[in-house]
Structures are given as C-alpha cells and as structure tokens.
Amino acid sequence: MVTLHLKDNNLLKWRYQIESILEGYDLFGHFDGSIIAPQKFAILDEERVTFECKEWLWADKVLLSFLIATLLDNTIEYVISSKIAHDAWLSLSNRYVTMSRARINHLQTELQTTQKDDGLIIVALNGLPSKYDMIKTVLIVRDIEILPFRSRSFILKF
C-alpha cells in the first residue's frame, strides 16, 4: 500500500516505498528499463500485435498509472509526456536529482555565509535550559566572534 505522495522534500522515502513494492512483485524492471518491451510484430505476421507485446503494454500502463497515482497535481506535469513507466521514472529521477543538488548547493552557501550577526548562535543559545542562563549571557555580550569549538570548550569548563 502506498502511503506517500511525491513532494519536493521526500524523494528518498517515496522512492524507497515505490521500489520496495515493485521489487516485491518483480515489476521494478519496467521502471529501471531492465524489462523491455517484446517485439511488437511477429516476424511472420507484421499485421497483428503479438500477445507478449500487448501483455507488456498492459502491465506497463498499469504501472504508469500506479506511479501517477502517487504524484501530486504539480508533480504530474513532469511525467505528462511519458508513454511508458520507464520514461516517467527517468523524468522524475532527473527532476528531483537536479532539485536535490540545487538544494545541497544552497544549503552549503548558507552555511558558509552564516555569521554571528545572522542570529544563529543566539537562537541556539536561547534554546538552552535556564540553568545555562549565565553562560548564555556571557557569550551573547562578548564582542569577539564566537566560534563553535571555542564556545563548546568554554561551556565544558563550567
């Protein structure tokens, strides 16, 4: 049973859920491309679609529908042109890998540019219990930059 819909912040959980379900039924090959479509026409009869091809297309459409059912409205636009499950899976993977990389780069930039004036240290200190009020006061009123290792060693002295 699928309990998660794909959102911008839950790709790993969603993907784990989908892969687990489909691998359990030996169907994940439709998504990763290892189960490929059989020949559409038999060598001797090029007018009728083979039973194997019809069966594969049926299974693939069911799986594509299953995948779409786990998407939110704003996510469906990334797979709307996909005709088979494998294409939809690749579209989503490419989209969310790109988003994940962009988010990682953004967070790295934020961490590198965080300074004392950003209030991060003040917020962290305000989260301490009241028994640390004296330490918080001393650290907040100091004029010099508080480095994490310096404040940790300062706190450990108490």
XYZ file of N, CA and C in Angstrom:
474
model
N 0.835 -1.173 0.000
C 0.000 0.000 0.000
C 0.888 1.248 0.000
N 0.580 2.178 -0.849
C 1.354 3.409 -0.962
C 0.819 4.427 0.040
N 1.705 4.925 0.888
C 1.284 5.895 1.901
C 1.840 7.287 1.648
N 2.801 7.411 0.743
C 3.425 8.709 0.471
C 3.152 9.168 -0.952
N 2.933 10.460 -1.097
C 2.888 11.084 -2.415
C 4.182 11.861 -2.578
N 4.716 11.885 -3.769
C 5.981 12.566 -4.019
C 5.830 14.067 -3.832
N 6.702 14.623 -3.004
C 6.765 16.068 -2.768
C 8.213 16.499 -2.964
N 8.433 17.796 -2.895
C 9.784 18.317 -3.081
C 10.756 17.856 -2.007
N 10.255 17.460 -0.841
C 11.146 17.156 0.270
C 11.148 15.693 0.715
N 10.558 14.783 -0.057
C 10.500 13.393 0.409
C 10.882 12.368 -0.664
N 11.724 12.748 -1.586
C 12.083 11.852 -2.691
C 12.611 10.508 -2.200
N 13.537 10.514 -1.257
C 14.139 9.254 -0.815
C 13.120 8.317 -0.188
N 12.239 8.835 0.655
C 11.207 7.998 1.286
C 10.230 7.473 0.240
N 9.792 8.354 -0.646
C 8.847 7.965 -1.690
C 9.461 6.900 -2.594
N 10.695 7.139 -3.021
C 11.367 6.203 -3.922
C 11.557 4.842 -3.250
N 11.941 4.840 -1.986
C 12.119 3.593 -1.242
C 10.809 2.804 -1.202
N 9.720 3.506 -0.944
C 8.406 2.868 -0.891
C 8.032 2.247 -2.240
N 8.187 3.016 -3.311
C 7.828 2.536 -4.649
C 8.705 1.354 -5.047
N 10.018 1.489 -4.873
C 10.931 0.406 -5.246
C 10.630 -0.859 -4.461
N 10.357 -0.731 -3.166
C 10.069 -1.912 -2.342
C 8.829 -2.648 -2.827
N 7.790 -1.907 -3.119
C 6.548 -2.526 -3.599
C 6.781 -3.228 -4.932
N 7.386 -2.518 -5.868
C 7.553 -3.080 -7.208
C 8.563 -4.216 -7.248
N 9.626 -4.126 -6.460
C 10.583 -5.231 -6.405
C 9.943 -6.461 -5.780
N 9.047 -6.242 -4.819
C 8.331 -7.354 -4.197
C 7.485 -8.137 -5.191
N 6.987 -7.466 -6.198
C 6.191 -8.111 -7.243
C 7.009 -8.381 -8.507
N 8.302 -8.174 -8.426
C 9.217 -8.384 -9.559
C 8.800 -7.552 -10.780
N 8.410 -6.296 -10.523
C 7.951 -5.411 -11.594
C 8.798 -4.152 -11.747
N 9.794 -3.974 -10.900
C 10.572 -2.738 -10.953
C 11.328 -2.603 -12.273
N 11.523 -3.686 -12.974
C 12.198 -3.651 -14.272
C 11.519 -2.752 -15.287
N 10.222 -2.561 -15.145
C 9.520 -1.620 -16.030
C 10.006 -0.193 -15.784
N 10.422 0.095 -14.562
C 10.873 1.436 -14.216
C 12.351 1.634 -14.515
N 13.167 0.642 -14.196
C 14.609 0.825 -14.422
C 15.045 0.429 -15.831
N 14.116 -0.096 -16.622
C 14.415 -0.411 -18.015
C 14.939 -1.815 -18.253
N 15.028 -2.629 -17.209
C 15.545 -3.988 -17.402
C 14.485 -4.938 -17.972
N 13.216 -4.608 -17.839
C 12.156 -5.366 -18.517
C 11.760 -4.532 -19.731
N 12.198 -4.960 -20.885
C 11.951 -4.180 -22.101
C 10.767 -4.758 -22.873
N 10.199 -3.930 -23.694
C 9.053 -4.365 -24.496
C 9.483 -5.431 -25.493
N 8.691 -6.490 -25.628
C 8.993 -7.505 -26.644
C 8.697 -6.957 -28.044
N 9.065 -7.708 -29.048
C 8.791 -7.307 -30.430
C 7.301 -7.053 -30.597
N 6.991 -5.954 -31.240
C 5.585 -5.611 -31.426
C 4.909 -6.557 -32.415
N 5.615 -6.897 -33.474
C 5.060 -7.780 -34.506
C 5.914 -9.031 -34.617
N 5.255 -10.153 -34.896
C 5.981 -11.395 -35.142
C 6.627 -11.315 -36.515
N 7.712 -12.018 -36.676
C 8.441 -11.978 -37.950
C 7.552 -12.420 -39.105
N 6.703 -13.406 -38.877
C 5.862 -13.924 -39.949
C 4.550 -13.157 -40.110
N 4.165 -12.396 -39.113
C 2.876 -11.706 -39.170
C 3.047 -10.260 -38.706
N 3.247 -9.374 -39.642
C 3.501 -7.975 -39.297
C 2.216 -7.150 -39.240
N 1.076 -7.803 -39.249
C -0.190 -7.081 -39.191
C -0.812 -7.117 -37.805
N -0.510 -8.130 -37.035
C -1.102 -8.257 -35.704
C -0.031 -8.045 -34.637
N -0.410 -7.310 -33.607
C 0.495 -7.100 -32.475
C 0.561 -8.402 -31.682
N 1.749 -8.782 -31.267
C 1.922 -10.044 -30.546
C 1.261 -9.987 -29.170
N 0.890 -11.155 -28.680
C 0.293 -11.267 -27.352
C 1.261 -10.767 -26.286
N 2.535 -11.106 -26.421
C 3.544 -10.683 -25.449
C 3.640 -9.164 -25.373
N 3.570 -8.523 -26.529
C 3.647 -7.064 -26.569
C 2.409 -6.446 -25.916
N 1.238 -6.997 -26.226
C 0.006 -6.497 -25.606
C 0.058 -6.658 -24.089
N 0.544 -7.806 -23.646
C 0.644 -8.078 -22.214
C 1.631 -7.116 -21.538
N 2.762 -6.872 -22.189
C 3.760 -5.948 -21.645
C 3.191 -4.530 -21.579
N 2.519 -4.097 -22.651
C 1.927 -2.758 -22.676
C 0.871 -2.597 -21.586
N 0.059 -3.630 -21.388
C -0.952 -3.590 -20.341
C -0.295 -3.414 -18.977
N 0.702 -4.246 -18.681
C 1.393 -4.159 -17.385
C 2.064 -2.799 -17.220
N 2.678 -2.307 -18.278
C 3.379 -1.029 -18.199
C 2.408 0.122 -17.956
N 1.251 0.091 -18.598
C 0.247 1.145 -18.387
C -0.318 1.089 -16.966
N -0.499 -0.106 -16.437
C -0.952 -0.244 -15.052
C 0.094 0.357 -14.113
N 1.364 0.056 -14.367
C 2.437 0.586 -13.525
C 2.592 2.095 -13.680
N 2.428 2.596 -14.884
C 2.480 4.045 -15.105
C 1.336 4.723 -14.344
N 0.157 4.129 -14.386
C -0.990 4.666 -13.640
C -0.726 4.638 -12.138
N -0.128 3.554 -11.673
C 0.243 3.432 -10.259
C 1.205 4.550 -9.869
N 2.199 4.785 -10.695
C 3.178 5.840 -10.425
C 2.498 7.210 -10.385
N 1.657 7.477 -11.355
C 0.955 8.765 -11.423
C 0.061 8.961 -10.197
N -0.526 7.880 -9.703
C -1.398 7.978 -8.527
C -0.640 8.411 -7.277
N 0.676 8.260 -7.271
C 1.466 8.664 -6.107
C 2.002 10.087 -6.238
N 1.620 10.775 -7.302
C 2.120 12.131 -7.535
C 1.065 13.163 -7.164
N 1.525 14.320 -6.760
C 0.630 15.449 -6.526
C 0.373 16.142 -7.856
N -0.665 16.973 -7.907
C -1.021 17.662 -9.156
C 0.153 18.399 -9.782
N 0.918 19.118 -8.966
C 2.018 19.905 -9.527
C 3.201 19.047 -9.963
N 3.221 17.779 -9.604
C 4.305 16.882 -9.997
C 3.970 16.128 -11.277
N 2.703 15.941 -11.551
C 2.279 15.186 -12.733
C 2.800 15.827 -14.012
N 2.962 17.142 -14.002
C 3.441 17.832 -15.206
C 4.814 17.338 -15.658
N 5.593 16.747 -14.757
C 6.923 16.263 -15.130
C 6.871 14.932 -15.875
N 5.745 14.233 -15.808
C 5.639 12.931 -16.474
C 4.549 12.901 -17.536
N 3.899 14.008 -17.762
C 2.713 14.028 -18.624
C 3.007 13.593 -20.058
N 4.228 13.751 -20.518
C 4.559 13.339 -21.887
C 5.109 11.910 -21.944
N 5.224 11.251 -20.803
C 5.772 9.891 -20.756
C 4.733 8.874 -21.217
N 5.144 8.010 -22.122
C 4.241 6.977 -22.638
C 4.419 5.644 -21.925
N 5.601 5.438 -21.330
C 5.859 4.188 -20.612
C 6.412 4.522 -19.225
N 6.314 3.557 -18.317
C 6.724 3.756 -16.930
C 8.195 4.144 -16.816
N 9.034 3.533 -17.629
C 10.474 3.825 -17.579
C 10.746 5.297 -17.869
N 10.091 5.858 -18.866
C 10.281 7.275 -19.198
C 9.816 8.183 -18.055
N 8.701 7.845 -17.442
C 8.197 8.641 -16.318
C 9.175 8.587 -15.148
N 9.690 7.399 -14.874
C 10.645 7.222 -13.780
C 11.912 8.046 -14.029
N 12.408 8.011 -15.258
C 13.597 8.801 -15.596
C 13.325 10.297 -15.468
N 12.175 10.740 -15.923
C 11.821 12.163 -15.816
C 11.799 12.617 -14.363
N 11.171 11.825 -13.511
C 11.110 12.179 -12.092
C 12.489 12.132 -11.450
N 13.252 11.095 -11.771
C 14.601 10.979 -11.204
C 15.456 12.170 -11.594
N 15.445 12.516 -12.872
C 16.248 13.648 -13.337
C 15.800 14.945 -12.686
N 14.511 15.144 -12.578
C 13.970 16.369 -11.979
C 14.385 16.503 -10.522
N 14.211 15.433 -9.756
C 14.468 15.528 -8.328
C 15.944 15.437 -7.979
N 16.746 14.785 -8.796
C 18.198 14.805 -8.578
C 18.712 16.219 -8.781
N 18.222 16.893 -9.814
C 18.611 18.281 -10.070
C 18.180 19.169 -8.909
N 16.951 18.969 -8.423
C 16.466 19.762 -7.288
C 17.287 19.490 -6.039
N 17.649 18.226 -5.808
C 18.439 17.874 -4.628
C 19.814 18.523 -4.686
N 20.438 18.482 -5.855
C 21.752 19.123 -5.996
C 21.655 20.623 -5.760
N 20.620 21.245 -6.300
C 20.439 22.687 -6.108
C 20.223 23.000 -4.631
N 19.438 22.176 -3.952
C 19.191 22.389 -2.517
C 20.470 22.214 -1.717
N 21.272 21.214 -2.046
C 22.546 21.000 -1.352
C 23.455 22.203 -1.550
N 23.553 22.685 -2.785
C 24.389 23.859 -3.059
C 23.894 25.075 -2.286
N 22.580 25.246 -2.234
C 22.006 26.375 -1.499
C 22.344 26.282 -0.009
N 22.185 25.098 0.571
C 22.479 24.921 1.991
C 23.959 25.122 2.284
N 24.833 24.638 1.383
C 26.267 24.850 1.571
C 26.592 26.336 1.561
N 26.000 27.060 0.638
C 26.229 28.507 0.567
C 25.738 29.189 1.834
N 24.567 28.802 2.311
C 24.042 29.390 3.547
C 24.956 29.118 4.727
N 25.445 27.881 4.835
C 26.335 27.542 5.943
C 27.644 28.320 5.868
N 28.163 28.491 4.664
C 29.424 29.201 4.505
C 29.284 30.685 4.802
N 28.111 31.237 4.579
C 27.932 32.677 4.779
C 27.287 33.025 6.112
N 26.947 32.013 6.911
C 26.344 32.285 8.209
C 27.372 32.961 9.111
N 26.969 34.050 9.696
C 27.843 34.788 10.603
C 27.123 34.976 11.925
N 27.857 35.494 12.887
C 27.302 35.735 14.218
C 26.078 36.646 14.132
N 26.129 37.644 13.278
C 25.027 38.596 13.165
C 23.750 37.959 12.621
N 23.852 36.815 12.011
C 22.666 36.148 11.472
C 21.742 35.648 12.571
N 22.233 35.642 13.784
C 21.400 35.241 14.913
C 21.338 33.749 15.148
N 22.059 32.956 14.365
C 22.020 31.510 14.527
C 22.515 31.100 15.908
N 23.602 31.710 16.344
C 24.159 31.367 17.653
C 23.201 31.803 18.757
N 22.607 32.977 18.602
C 21.660 33.482 19.601
C 20.463 32.537 19.705
N 19.957 32.107 18.577
C 18.822 31.179 18.572
C 19.207 29.881 19.264
N 20.400 29.359 18.969
C 20.862 28.122 19.605
C 21.009 28.314 21.107
N 21.588 29.429 21.509
C 21.760 29.690 22.938
C 20.415 29.853 23.639
N 19.470 30.485 22.999
C 18.145 30.664 23.599
C 17.412 29.342 23.765
N 17.839 28.335 23.046
C 17.230 27.020 23.172
C 17.752 26.228 24.359
N 18.795 26.732 25.021
C 19.354 26.040 26.185
C 18.432 26.198 27.396
N 18.444 25.220 28.316
C 17.636 25.336 29.539
C 18.107 26.520 30.401
N 17.275 26.908 31.349
C 17.561 28.088 32.178
C 18.812 27.924 33.036
N 19.249 26.710 33.320
C 20.453 26.537 34.135
C 21.701 27.058 33.416
N 21.590 27.325 32.100
C 22.712 27.865 31.334
C 22.584 29.372 31.106
N 21.693 30.046 31.832
C 21.469 31.481 31.619
C 22.742 32.303 31.767
N 23.552 31.986 32.769
C 24.775 32.755 32.984
C 25.728 32.605 31.796
N 25.864 31.391 31.316
C 26.741 31.142 30.167
C 26.199 31.864 28.938
N 24.879 31.793 28.735
C 24.270 32.482 27.590
C 24.555 33.977 27.641
N 24.386 34.558 28.811
C 24.611 35.999 28.955
C 26.049 36.359 28.627
N 26.988 35.604 29.168
C 28.411 35.880 28.920
C 28.725 35.760 27.433
N 28.233 34.720 26.804
C 28.532 34.510 25.382
C 27.879 35.571 24.496
N 26.682 35.974 24.826
C 25.966 36.942 23.992
C 26.591 38.331 24.070
N 27.055 38.731 25.245
C 27.596 40.086 25.385
C 29.057 40.205 24.966
N 29.720 39.114 24.722
C 31.129 39.175 24.284
C 31.221 39.854 22.929
N 32.246 40.639 22.746
C 32.437 41.361 21.489
C 33.136 40.527 20.430
N 33.911 39.533 20.843
C 34.666 38.774 19.847
C 33.773 37.709 19.226
N 34.153 37.292 18.050
C 33.372 36.275 17.338
C 33.440 34.960 18.099
N 32.299 34.320 18.252
C 32.229 33.055 18.972
C 32.315 31.924 17.959
N 33.352 31.168 18.056
C 33.497 30.016 17.174
C 32.923 28.798 17.880
N 32.340 27.871 17.152
C 31.705 26.713 17.791
C 32.636 25.951 18.731
N 33.885 25.721 18.324
C 34.787 24.953 19.182
C 35.165 25.760 20.416
N 35.235 27.073 20.274
C 35.596 27.934 21.390
C 34.458 27.951 22.420
N 33.214 28.108 21.982
C 32.092 28.155 22.921
C 31.872 26.795 23.573
N 32.102 25.717 22.851
C 31.955 24.375 23.415
C 32.956 24.176 24.540
N 34.215 24.546 24.283
C 35.230 24.389 25.327
C 34.935 25.312 26.506
N 34.383 26.488 26.220
C 34.014 27.424 27.278
C 32.926 26.823 28.168
N 31.924 26.217 27.550
C 30.814 25.610 28.294
C 31.301 24.419 29.106
N 32.211 23.633 28.549
C 32.698 22.445 29.245
C 33.506 22.793 30.490
N 34.022 24.012 30.577
C 34.784 24.429 31.753
C 33.881 24.602 32.971
N 32.593 24.825 32.745
C 31.673 25.049 33.871
C 31.293 23.770 34.549
